[in-house]
Short mmCIF file of N, CA and C in Angstrom, two decimals:
data_model
loop_
_atom_site.label_atom_id
_atom_site.label_comp_id
_atom_site.label_asym_id
_atom_site.label_seq_id
_atom_site.Cartn_x
_atom_site.Cartn_y
_atom_site.Cartn_z
N MET A 336 136.74 92.16 99.98
CA MET A 336 136.03 90.93 99.68
C MET A 336 136.25 89.95 100.83
N LEU A 337 135.16 89.31 101.26
CA LEU A 337 135.21 88.33 102.32
C LEU A 337 135.84 87.04 101.79
N ARG A 338 136.89 86.57 102.49
CA ARG A 338 137.56 85.34 102.06
C ARG A 338 137.57 84.35 103.22
N LEU A 339 137.12 83.15 102.92
CA LEU A 339 137.13 82.09 103.92
C LEU A 339 137.77 80.86 103.31
N ALA A 340 138.42 80.08 104.14
CA ALA A 340 138.98 78.81 103.67
C ALA A 340 137.82 77.91 103.26
N SER A 341 137.99 77.17 102.20
CA SER A 341 136.91 76.29 101.77
C SER A 341 136.73 75.18 102.78
N SER A 342 135.51 74.76 102.95
CA SER A 342 135.15 73.73 103.90
C SER A 342 133.97 72.96 103.34
N THR A 343 133.80 71.75 103.82
CA THR A 343 132.65 70.97 103.36
C THR A 343 131.38 71.41 104.06
N ARG A 344 131.50 72.07 105.19
CA ARG A 344 130.32 72.55 105.92
C ARG A 344 130.20 74.05 105.75
N PRO A 345 128.98 74.52 105.45
CA PRO A 345 128.81 75.96 105.29
C PRO A 345 128.88 76.69 106.63
N LEU A 346 129.22 77.95 106.57
CA LEU A 346 129.27 78.82 107.73
C LEU A 346 127.86 79.34 108.00
N LEU A 347 127.43 79.25 109.24
CA LEU A 347 126.11 79.71 109.64
C LEU A 347 126.17 81.21 109.91
N LEU A 348 125.34 81.98 109.19
CA LEU A 348 125.20 83.41 109.42
C LEU A 348 123.83 83.66 110.02
N LEU A 349 123.78 84.19 111.23
CA LEU A 349 122.53 84.50 111.91
C LEU A 349 122.30 86.01 111.86
N TRP A 350 121.12 86.39 111.44
CA TRP A 350 120.80 87.79 111.24
C TRP A 350 119.68 88.24 112.16
N ASP A 351 119.84 89.42 112.73
CA ASP A 351 118.75 90.12 113.40
C ASP A 351 118.04 90.92 112.31
N ILE A 352 116.87 91.42 112.59
CA ILE A 352 116.12 92.15 111.56
C ILE A 352 116.15 93.65 111.81
N ASP A 353 115.42 94.10 112.83
CA ASP A 353 115.25 95.54 113.06
C ASP A 353 116.56 96.20 113.45
N GLY A 354 116.97 97.17 112.66
CA GLY A 354 118.19 97.92 112.92
C GLY A 354 119.43 97.27 112.35
N THR A 355 119.34 96.02 111.93
CA THR A 355 120.47 95.32 111.31
C THR A 355 120.24 95.17 109.82
N LEU A 356 119.11 94.56 109.46
CA LEU A 356 118.78 94.37 108.05
C LEU A 356 117.84 95.44 107.52
N LEU A 357 116.98 95.99 108.40
CA LEU A 357 115.98 96.95 107.94
C LEU A 357 115.58 97.92 109.03
N ASN A 358 114.87 98.94 108.60
CA ASN A 358 114.28 99.91 109.53
C ASN A 358 112.81 100.03 109.17
N ALA A 359 111.92 99.79 110.15
CA ALA A 359 110.48 99.83 109.91
C ALA A 359 109.87 101.19 110.21
N HIS A 360 110.65 102.17 110.65
CA HIS A 360 110.20 103.55 110.85
C HIS A 360 108.90 103.67 111.63
N GLY A 361 108.73 102.87 112.67
CA GLY A 361 107.55 102.99 113.54
C GLY A 361 106.31 102.28 113.02
N LEU A 362 106.36 101.77 111.82
CA LEU A 362 105.20 101.09 111.24
C LEU A 362 104.77 99.90 112.09
N SER A 363 105.72 99.12 112.53
CA SER A 363 105.37 97.93 113.30
C SER A 363 104.83 98.27 114.68
N VAL A 364 105.28 99.37 115.27
CA VAL A 364 104.80 99.77 116.60
C VAL A 364 103.31 100.07 116.53
N ARG A 365 102.91 100.84 115.55
CA ARG A 365 101.49 101.21 115.39
C ARG A 365 100.64 99.95 115.20
N ALA A 366 101.07 99.08 114.29
CA ALA A 366 100.30 97.86 114.01
C ALA A 366 100.28 96.93 115.22
N PHE A 367 101.35 96.92 116.00
CA PHE A 367 101.43 96.07 117.18
C PHE A 367 100.33 96.43 118.19
N PHE A 368 100.21 97.71 118.48
CA PHE A 368 99.15 98.16 119.40
C PHE A 368 97.77 97.87 118.82
N ASP A 369 97.60 98.08 117.53
CA ASP A 369 96.31 97.81 116.88
C ASP A 369 95.95 96.34 117.00
N ALA A 370 96.92 95.45 116.83
CA ALA A 370 96.67 94.01 116.94
C ALA A 370 96.23 93.65 118.36
N LEU A 371 96.90 94.19 119.37
CA LEU A 371 96.51 93.91 120.75
C LEU A 371 95.12 94.47 121.06
N ALA A 372 94.78 95.60 120.46
CA ALA A 372 93.45 96.19 120.66
C ALA A 372 92.35 95.32 120.07
N HIS A 373 92.69 94.45 119.12
CA HIS A 373 91.71 93.52 118.58
C HIS A 373 91.31 92.47 119.61
N GLU A 374 92.19 92.17 120.54
CA GLU A 374 91.95 91.08 121.49
C GLU A 374 91.71 91.54 122.92
N PHE A 375 92.13 92.75 123.24
CA PHE A 375 91.97 93.28 124.58
C PHE A 375 91.17 94.58 124.48
N ASP A 376 90.75 95.10 125.60
CA ASP A 376 89.95 96.33 125.62
C ASP A 376 90.70 97.44 124.86
N PRO A 377 90.15 97.88 123.72
CA PRO A 377 90.85 98.88 122.90
C PRO A 377 91.17 100.17 123.64
N ALA A 378 90.27 100.60 124.53
CA ALA A 378 90.51 101.84 125.27
C ALA A 378 91.70 101.70 126.22
N ARG A 379 91.82 100.56 126.86
CA ARG A 379 92.93 100.35 127.80
C ARG A 379 94.26 100.21 127.04
N ILE A 380 94.23 99.53 125.90
CA ILE A 380 95.45 99.40 125.09
C ILE A 380 95.84 100.77 124.55
N ALA A 381 94.87 101.56 124.10
CA ALA A 381 95.15 102.92 123.59
C ALA A 381 95.73 103.81 124.69
N ALA A 382 95.24 103.64 125.91
CA ALA A 382 95.75 104.45 127.02
C ALA A 382 97.23 104.14 127.26
N VAL A 383 97.61 102.87 127.17
CA VAL A 383 99.03 102.51 127.33
C VAL A 383 99.84 103.14 126.19
N ARG A 384 99.33 103.06 125.00
CA ARG A 384 100.02 103.60 123.83
C ARG A 384 100.25 105.11 123.96
N GLU A 385 99.24 105.81 124.48
CA GLU A 385 99.29 107.26 124.55
C GLU A 385 100.04 107.80 125.77
N THR A 386 100.05 107.04 126.86
CA THR A 386 100.59 107.61 128.09
C THR A 386 101.89 106.96 128.58
N GLU A 387 102.22 105.81 128.06
CA GLU A 387 103.41 105.11 128.56
C GLU A 387 104.43 104.94 127.46
N ARG A 388 105.66 104.99 127.82
CA ARG A 388 106.75 104.77 126.87
C ARG A 388 107.16 103.30 126.94
N VAL A 389 106.53 102.50 126.13
CA VAL A 389 106.83 101.07 126.12
C VAL A 389 108.05 100.85 125.21
N PRO A 390 109.13 100.34 125.77
CA PRO A 390 110.32 100.10 124.93
C PRO A 390 110.11 98.91 124.00
N PHE A 391 110.50 99.06 122.75
CA PHE A 391 110.41 97.99 121.76
C PHE A 391 111.80 97.47 121.39
N ALA A 392 112.77 98.34 121.31
CA ALA A 392 114.11 97.96 120.84
C ALA A 392 114.73 96.90 121.74
N GLY A 393 115.31 95.87 121.10
CA GLY A 393 116.03 94.84 121.83
C GLY A 393 115.16 93.86 122.58
N ARG A 394 113.86 93.84 122.27
CA ARG A 394 112.94 92.95 122.99
C ARG A 394 112.24 92.01 122.01
N THR A 395 111.61 91.00 122.55
CA THR A 395 110.84 90.08 121.71
C THR A 395 109.39 90.55 121.64
N ASP A 396 108.71 90.13 120.56
CA ASP A 396 107.29 90.47 120.43
C ASP A 396 106.50 89.97 121.62
N LEU A 397 106.79 88.76 122.08
CA LEU A 397 106.08 88.23 123.23
C LEU A 397 106.34 89.07 124.48
N GLY A 398 107.60 89.43 124.72
CA GLY A 398 107.93 90.26 125.88
C GLY A 398 107.24 91.62 125.83
N ILE A 399 107.20 92.22 124.65
CA ILE A 399 106.54 93.52 124.49
C ILE A 399 105.04 93.39 124.73
N ALA A 400 104.44 92.36 124.15
CA ALA A 400 103.00 92.15 124.32
C ALA A 400 102.64 91.93 125.79
N LEU A 401 103.42 91.10 126.47
CA LEU A 401 103.17 90.86 127.89
C LEU A 401 103.26 92.16 128.69
N ASP A 402 104.22 92.99 128.37
CA ASP A 402 104.41 94.28 129.04
C ASP A 402 103.20 95.18 128.81
N ILE A 403 102.76 95.32 127.56
CA ILE A 403 101.63 96.20 127.24
C ILE A 403 100.36 95.70 127.92
N VAL A 404 100.11 94.39 127.84
CA VAL A 404 98.91 93.81 128.43
C VAL A 404 98.90 94.03 129.95
N GLU A 405 100.04 93.86 130.58
CA GLU A 405 100.13 94.08 132.02
C GLU A 405 99.90 95.56 132.36
N ARG A 406 100.52 96.45 131.60
CA ARG A 406 100.33 97.88 131.83
C ARG A 406 98.88 98.30 131.63
N ALA A 407 98.15 97.56 130.78
CA ALA A 407 96.74 97.85 130.53
C ALA A 407 95.84 97.27 131.62
N GLY A 408 96.44 96.59 132.59
CA GLY A 408 95.68 96.09 133.74
C GLY A 408 95.19 94.67 133.62
N PHE A 409 95.70 93.91 132.67
CA PHE A 409 95.32 92.51 132.52
C PHE A 409 96.38 91.62 133.17
N ASP A 410 95.99 90.43 133.55
CA ASP A 410 96.93 89.45 134.09
C ASP A 410 97.67 88.83 132.91
N ALA A 411 98.86 89.32 132.63
CA ALA A 411 99.61 88.89 131.45
C ALA A 411 99.99 87.42 131.50
N ALA A 412 100.14 86.86 132.69
CA ALA A 412 100.56 85.47 132.82
C ALA A 412 99.40 84.49 132.70
N ALA A 413 98.17 84.97 132.74
CA ALA A 413 97.01 84.09 132.66
C ALA A 413 96.94 83.42 131.29
N SER A 414 96.53 82.17 131.28
CA SER A 414 96.47 81.43 130.01
C SER A 414 95.53 82.11 129.02
N GLU A 415 94.47 82.72 129.49
CA GLU A 415 93.56 83.45 128.60
C GLU A 415 94.28 84.62 127.93
N SER A 416 95.08 85.34 128.68
CA SER A 416 95.84 86.46 128.10
C SER A 416 96.84 85.97 127.07
N LEU A 417 97.51 84.86 127.36
CA LEU A 417 98.49 84.31 126.42
C LEU A 417 97.81 83.87 125.12
N GLU A 418 96.63 83.29 125.23
CA GLU A 418 95.89 82.89 124.03
C GLU A 418 95.45 84.12 123.23
N ARG A 419 95.03 85.17 123.92
CA ARG A 419 94.63 86.40 123.23
C ARG A 419 95.83 87.06 122.55
N ILE A 420 97.00 86.98 123.17
CA ILE A 420 98.22 87.51 122.55
C ILE A 420 98.54 86.70 121.29
N ARG A 421 98.41 85.39 121.35
CA ARG A 421 98.65 84.56 120.14
C ARG A 421 97.71 84.96 119.00
N ARG A 422 96.45 85.22 119.34
CA ARG A 422 95.50 85.65 118.30
C ARG A 422 95.88 87.03 117.77
N ALA A 423 96.36 87.91 118.64
CA ALA A 423 96.81 89.23 118.18
C ALA A 423 98.00 89.09 117.23
N PHE A 424 98.92 88.18 117.54
CA PHE A 424 100.06 87.93 116.64
C PHE A 424 99.58 87.46 115.27
N ALA A 425 98.47 86.73 115.24
CA ALA A 425 97.96 86.23 113.96
C ALA A 425 97.45 87.36 113.06
N VAL A 426 96.89 88.43 113.65
CA VAL A 426 96.36 89.53 112.82
C VAL A 426 97.40 90.65 112.61
N PHE A 427 98.46 90.62 113.40
CA PHE A 427 99.48 91.69 113.32
C PHE A 427 100.04 91.89 111.92
N PRO A 428 100.47 90.83 111.21
CA PRO A 428 101.03 91.07 109.87
C PRO A 428 100.06 91.73 108.90
N SER A 429 98.78 91.34 108.93
CA SER A 429 97.83 91.97 108.01
C SER A 429 97.60 93.42 108.38
N LEU A 430 97.58 93.74 109.66
CA LEU A 430 97.43 95.14 110.08
C LEU A 430 98.65 95.96 109.67
N MET A 431 99.81 95.35 109.76
CA MET A 431 101.03 96.06 109.36
C MET A 431 101.04 96.31 107.85
N ARG A 432 100.62 95.31 107.09
CA ARG A 432 100.55 95.48 105.63
C ARG A 432 99.55 96.59 105.27
N GLN A 433 98.38 96.60 105.93
CA GLN A 433 97.38 97.63 105.68
C GLN A 433 97.92 99.01 106.02
N ALA A 434 98.62 99.11 107.14
CA ALA A 434 99.19 100.41 107.54
C ALA A 434 100.24 100.87 106.53
N ALA A 435 101.03 99.94 106.02
CA ALA A 435 102.05 100.30 105.02
C ALA A 435 101.40 100.82 103.74
N GLU A 436 100.28 100.23 103.35
CA GLU A 436 99.57 100.68 102.15
C GLU A 436 98.87 102.02 102.38
N ARG A 437 98.37 102.24 103.59
CA ARG A 437 97.56 103.41 103.92
C ARG A 437 98.42 104.64 104.25
N GLU A 438 99.58 104.43 104.85
CA GLU A 438 100.36 105.55 105.38
C GLU A 438 101.67 105.69 104.61
N SER A 439 101.69 106.59 103.68
CA SER A 439 102.86 106.72 102.80
C SER A 439 104.11 107.20 103.55
N ASP A 440 103.93 107.85 104.69
CA ASP A 440 105.09 108.33 105.45
C ASP A 440 105.75 107.21 106.26
N LEU A 441 105.09 106.07 106.37
CA LEU A 441 105.65 104.94 107.10
C LEU A 441 106.03 103.86 106.10
N SER A 442 107.28 103.46 106.14
CA SER A 442 107.73 102.44 105.21
C SER A 442 108.74 101.54 105.90
N VAL A 443 109.05 100.45 105.23
CA VAL A 443 110.08 99.53 105.71
C VAL A 443 111.19 99.57 104.67
N GLU A 444 112.38 99.89 105.10
CA GLU A 444 113.51 100.04 104.18
C GLU A 444 114.69 99.18 104.64
N ALA A 445 115.37 98.60 103.67
CA ALA A 445 116.60 97.87 103.98
C ALA A 445 117.64 98.87 104.48
N CYS A 446 118.42 98.47 105.46
CA CYS A 446 119.52 99.31 105.95
C CYS A 446 120.56 99.47 104.85
N PRO A 447 121.31 100.56 104.88
CA PRO A 447 122.32 100.79 103.84
C PRO A 447 123.29 99.61 103.70
N GLY A 448 123.47 99.18 102.46
CA GLY A 448 124.42 98.12 102.15
C GLY A 448 123.87 96.71 102.22
N VAL A 449 122.69 96.52 102.80
CA VAL A 449 122.15 95.17 102.98
C VAL A 449 121.83 94.51 101.65
N LEU A 450 121.10 95.20 100.78
CA LEU A 450 120.73 94.59 99.50
C LEU A 450 121.97 94.29 98.67
N GLU A 451 122.95 95.16 98.73
CA GLU A 451 124.20 94.94 97.99
C GLU A 451 124.95 93.72 98.55
N LEU A 452 124.98 93.61 99.87
CA LEU A 452 125.65 92.47 100.50
C LEU A 452 124.98 91.16 100.08
N PHE A 453 123.66 91.12 100.15
CA PHE A 453 122.96 89.89 99.79
C PHE A 453 123.12 89.56 98.31
N SER A 454 123.22 90.56 97.47
CA SER A 454 123.43 90.26 96.04
C SER A 454 124.82 89.65 95.84
N LYS A 455 125.79 90.06 96.64
CA LYS A 455 127.13 89.46 96.55
C LYS A 455 127.17 88.04 97.12
N LEU A 456 126.34 87.78 98.13
CA LEU A 456 126.32 86.46 98.75
C LEU A 456 125.44 85.46 97.99
N ARG A 457 124.60 85.96 97.10
CA ARG A 457 123.68 85.10 96.35
C ARG A 457 124.46 83.99 95.63
N GLY A 458 124.02 82.77 95.82
CA GLY A 458 124.66 81.65 95.16
C GLY A 458 125.93 81.15 95.82
N ASP A 459 126.36 81.78 96.89
CA ASP A 459 127.58 81.35 97.58
C ASP A 459 127.21 80.28 98.60
N ASP A 460 127.47 79.04 98.27
CA ASP A 460 127.05 77.93 99.12
C ASP A 460 127.96 77.72 100.34
N ARG A 461 128.87 78.63 100.56
CA ARG A 461 129.68 78.56 101.79
C ARG A 461 128.89 79.03 103.00
N PHE A 462 127.70 79.63 102.76
CA PHE A 462 126.93 80.23 103.85
C PHE A 462 125.52 79.70 103.90
N VAL A 463 125.00 79.56 105.10
CA VAL A 463 123.59 79.27 105.36
C VAL A 463 123.09 80.42 106.22
N HIS A 464 121.92 80.96 105.88
CA HIS A 464 121.39 82.14 106.56
C HIS A 464 120.19 81.78 107.44
N GLY A 465 120.22 82.28 108.67
CA GLY A 465 119.11 82.09 109.60
C GLY A 465 118.80 83.40 110.30
N LEU A 466 117.69 83.42 111.01
CA LEU A 466 117.26 84.62 111.75
C LEU A 466 117.31 84.36 113.25
N VAL A 467 117.74 85.34 113.98
CA VAL A 467 117.59 85.40 115.43
C VAL A 467 117.00 86.77 115.68
N THR A 468 115.69 86.80 115.86
CA THR A 468 114.98 88.08 115.87
C THR A 468 113.90 88.12 116.93
N GLY A 469 113.64 89.29 117.42
CA GLY A 469 112.55 89.49 118.36
C GLY A 469 111.18 89.43 117.71
N ASN A 470 111.13 89.42 116.39
CA ASN A 470 109.87 89.37 115.66
C ASN A 470 109.29 87.96 115.63
N ALA A 471 107.96 87.86 115.60
CA ALA A 471 107.30 86.59 115.32
C ALA A 471 107.59 86.22 113.87
N PRO A 472 107.54 84.94 113.51
CA PRO A 472 107.94 84.52 112.15
C PRO A 472 107.20 85.24 111.02
N GLU A 473 105.89 85.34 111.12
CA GLU A 473 105.11 85.97 110.05
C GLU A 473 105.48 87.45 109.90
N THR A 474 105.69 88.11 111.03
CA THR A 474 106.07 89.52 111.01
C THR A 474 107.46 89.69 110.43
N ALA A 475 108.37 88.80 110.79
CA ALA A 475 109.73 88.85 110.26
C ALA A 475 109.72 88.76 108.74
N MET A 476 108.99 87.78 108.22
CA MET A 476 108.95 87.58 106.76
C MET A 476 108.29 88.78 106.06
N LEU A 477 107.24 89.33 106.67
CA LEU A 477 106.57 90.49 106.08
C LEU A 477 107.53 91.68 106.02
N LYS A 478 108.20 91.97 107.13
CA LYS A 478 109.14 93.10 107.15
C LYS A 478 110.25 92.92 106.12
N LEU A 479 110.82 91.73 106.07
CA LEU A 479 111.89 91.47 105.10
C LEU A 479 111.38 91.70 103.68
N GLY A 480 110.20 91.17 103.37
CA GLY A 480 109.63 91.34 102.04
C GLY A 480 109.36 92.80 101.71
N LEU A 481 108.81 93.55 102.66
CA LEU A 481 108.53 94.97 102.43
C LEU A 481 109.83 95.76 102.19
N ALA A 482 110.92 95.28 102.77
CA ALA A 482 112.22 95.95 102.60
C ALA A 482 112.93 95.50 101.32
N GLY A 483 112.33 94.57 100.58
CA GLY A 483 112.95 94.10 99.35
C GLY A 483 114.00 93.03 99.55
N ILE A 484 113.98 92.39 100.71
CA ILE A 484 114.94 91.33 101.02
C ILE A 484 114.28 89.98 100.75
N ASP A 485 114.95 89.14 100.00
CA ASP A 485 114.43 87.84 99.62
C ASP A 485 114.28 86.95 100.85
N THR A 486 113.05 86.62 101.20
CA THR A 486 112.79 85.84 102.41
C THR A 486 113.21 84.38 102.27
N SER A 487 113.39 83.90 101.07
CA SER A 487 113.77 82.50 100.89
C SER A 487 115.19 82.21 101.37
N TRP A 488 115.96 83.24 101.62
CA TRP A 488 117.32 83.07 102.14
C TRP A 488 117.32 82.49 103.54
N PHE A 489 116.28 82.77 104.28
CA PHE A 489 116.25 82.44 105.71
C PHE A 489 115.41 81.18 105.91
N THR A 490 116.09 80.06 106.04
CA THR A 490 115.41 78.78 106.09
C THR A 490 115.05 78.34 107.50
N PHE A 491 115.54 79.02 108.50
CA PHE A 491 115.24 78.67 109.89
C PHE A 491 115.50 79.89 110.75
N GLY A 492 115.11 79.80 112.02
CA GLY A 492 115.39 80.90 112.91
C GLY A 492 114.79 80.71 114.29
N ALA A 493 115.16 81.61 115.17
CA ALA A 493 114.57 81.71 116.50
C ALA A 493 113.84 83.04 116.52
N HIS A 494 112.57 83.00 116.92
CA HIS A 494 111.70 84.18 116.79
C HIS A 494 111.11 84.63 118.11
N GLY A 495 110.69 85.87 118.12
CA GLY A 495 110.22 86.54 119.32
C GLY A 495 108.87 86.11 119.85
N ASN A 496 108.18 85.19 119.19
CA ASN A 496 106.95 84.67 119.76
C ASN A 496 107.24 83.43 120.63
N GLU A 497 108.49 82.99 120.64
CA GLU A 497 108.86 81.77 121.35
C GLU A 497 109.30 82.01 122.79
N THR A 498 109.65 83.24 123.11
CA THR A 498 110.12 83.57 124.46
C THR A 498 109.90 85.07 124.73
N GLY A 499 109.74 85.38 125.99
CA GLY A 499 109.61 86.78 126.37
C GLY A 499 110.96 87.44 126.60
N ASN A 500 112.04 86.65 126.62
CA ASN A 500 113.37 87.16 126.90
C ASN A 500 114.28 86.96 125.69
N ARG A 501 114.73 88.05 125.13
CA ARG A 501 115.55 87.99 123.92
C ARG A 501 116.83 87.17 124.10
N ARG A 502 117.39 87.16 125.30
CA ARG A 502 118.61 86.41 125.55
C ARG A 502 118.44 84.90 125.38
N ASP A 503 117.18 84.44 125.40
CA ASP A 503 116.92 83.01 125.21
C ASP A 503 116.95 82.61 123.73
N LEU A 504 116.86 83.56 122.82
CA LEU A 504 116.72 83.23 121.39
C LEU A 504 117.84 82.39 120.82
N PRO A 505 119.11 82.67 121.07
CA PRO A 505 120.15 81.83 120.45
C PRO A 505 120.07 80.36 120.85
N ARG A 506 119.57 80.07 122.03
CA ARG A 506 119.45 78.67 122.47
C ARG A 506 118.31 77.95 121.77
N ILE A 507 117.34 78.71 121.27
CA ILE A 507 116.19 78.12 120.58
C ILE A 507 116.64 77.68 119.24
#
């Protein structure tokens, strides 16, 4: 049992999502490419998906999107590309939800022990929970919900749509 000295100020617990709280089993990768294909040339985005190994782990959504867009031959730093990426982020959660409903082999599951841990922490006002995640806010909440994790626990956070570099997240 976790024991802490009582204090008038709660302890801040910052949580990552993918690989810490849940596993999306590739569901988000598929939807991510589909979202970018909505805003950029679908054939060029598909070519990147099929021929290049774009790393997702340990990166922010913005950093991944910039990488894919650049590999597809677009000027990732151009303001038009950044606006198109923002629009892709807006449709990403709905595409991910549709993929989860359509593809029974792809699911989002809480990592072992997570649901049990949160049930033990429920109602314990010694802690405040926040997110530090490479996911955009809407995507983070969708993944948590699909994994059966109560999203109301996380009242603030630093998210992957705010920076292309994951190391910047704690400062946000």
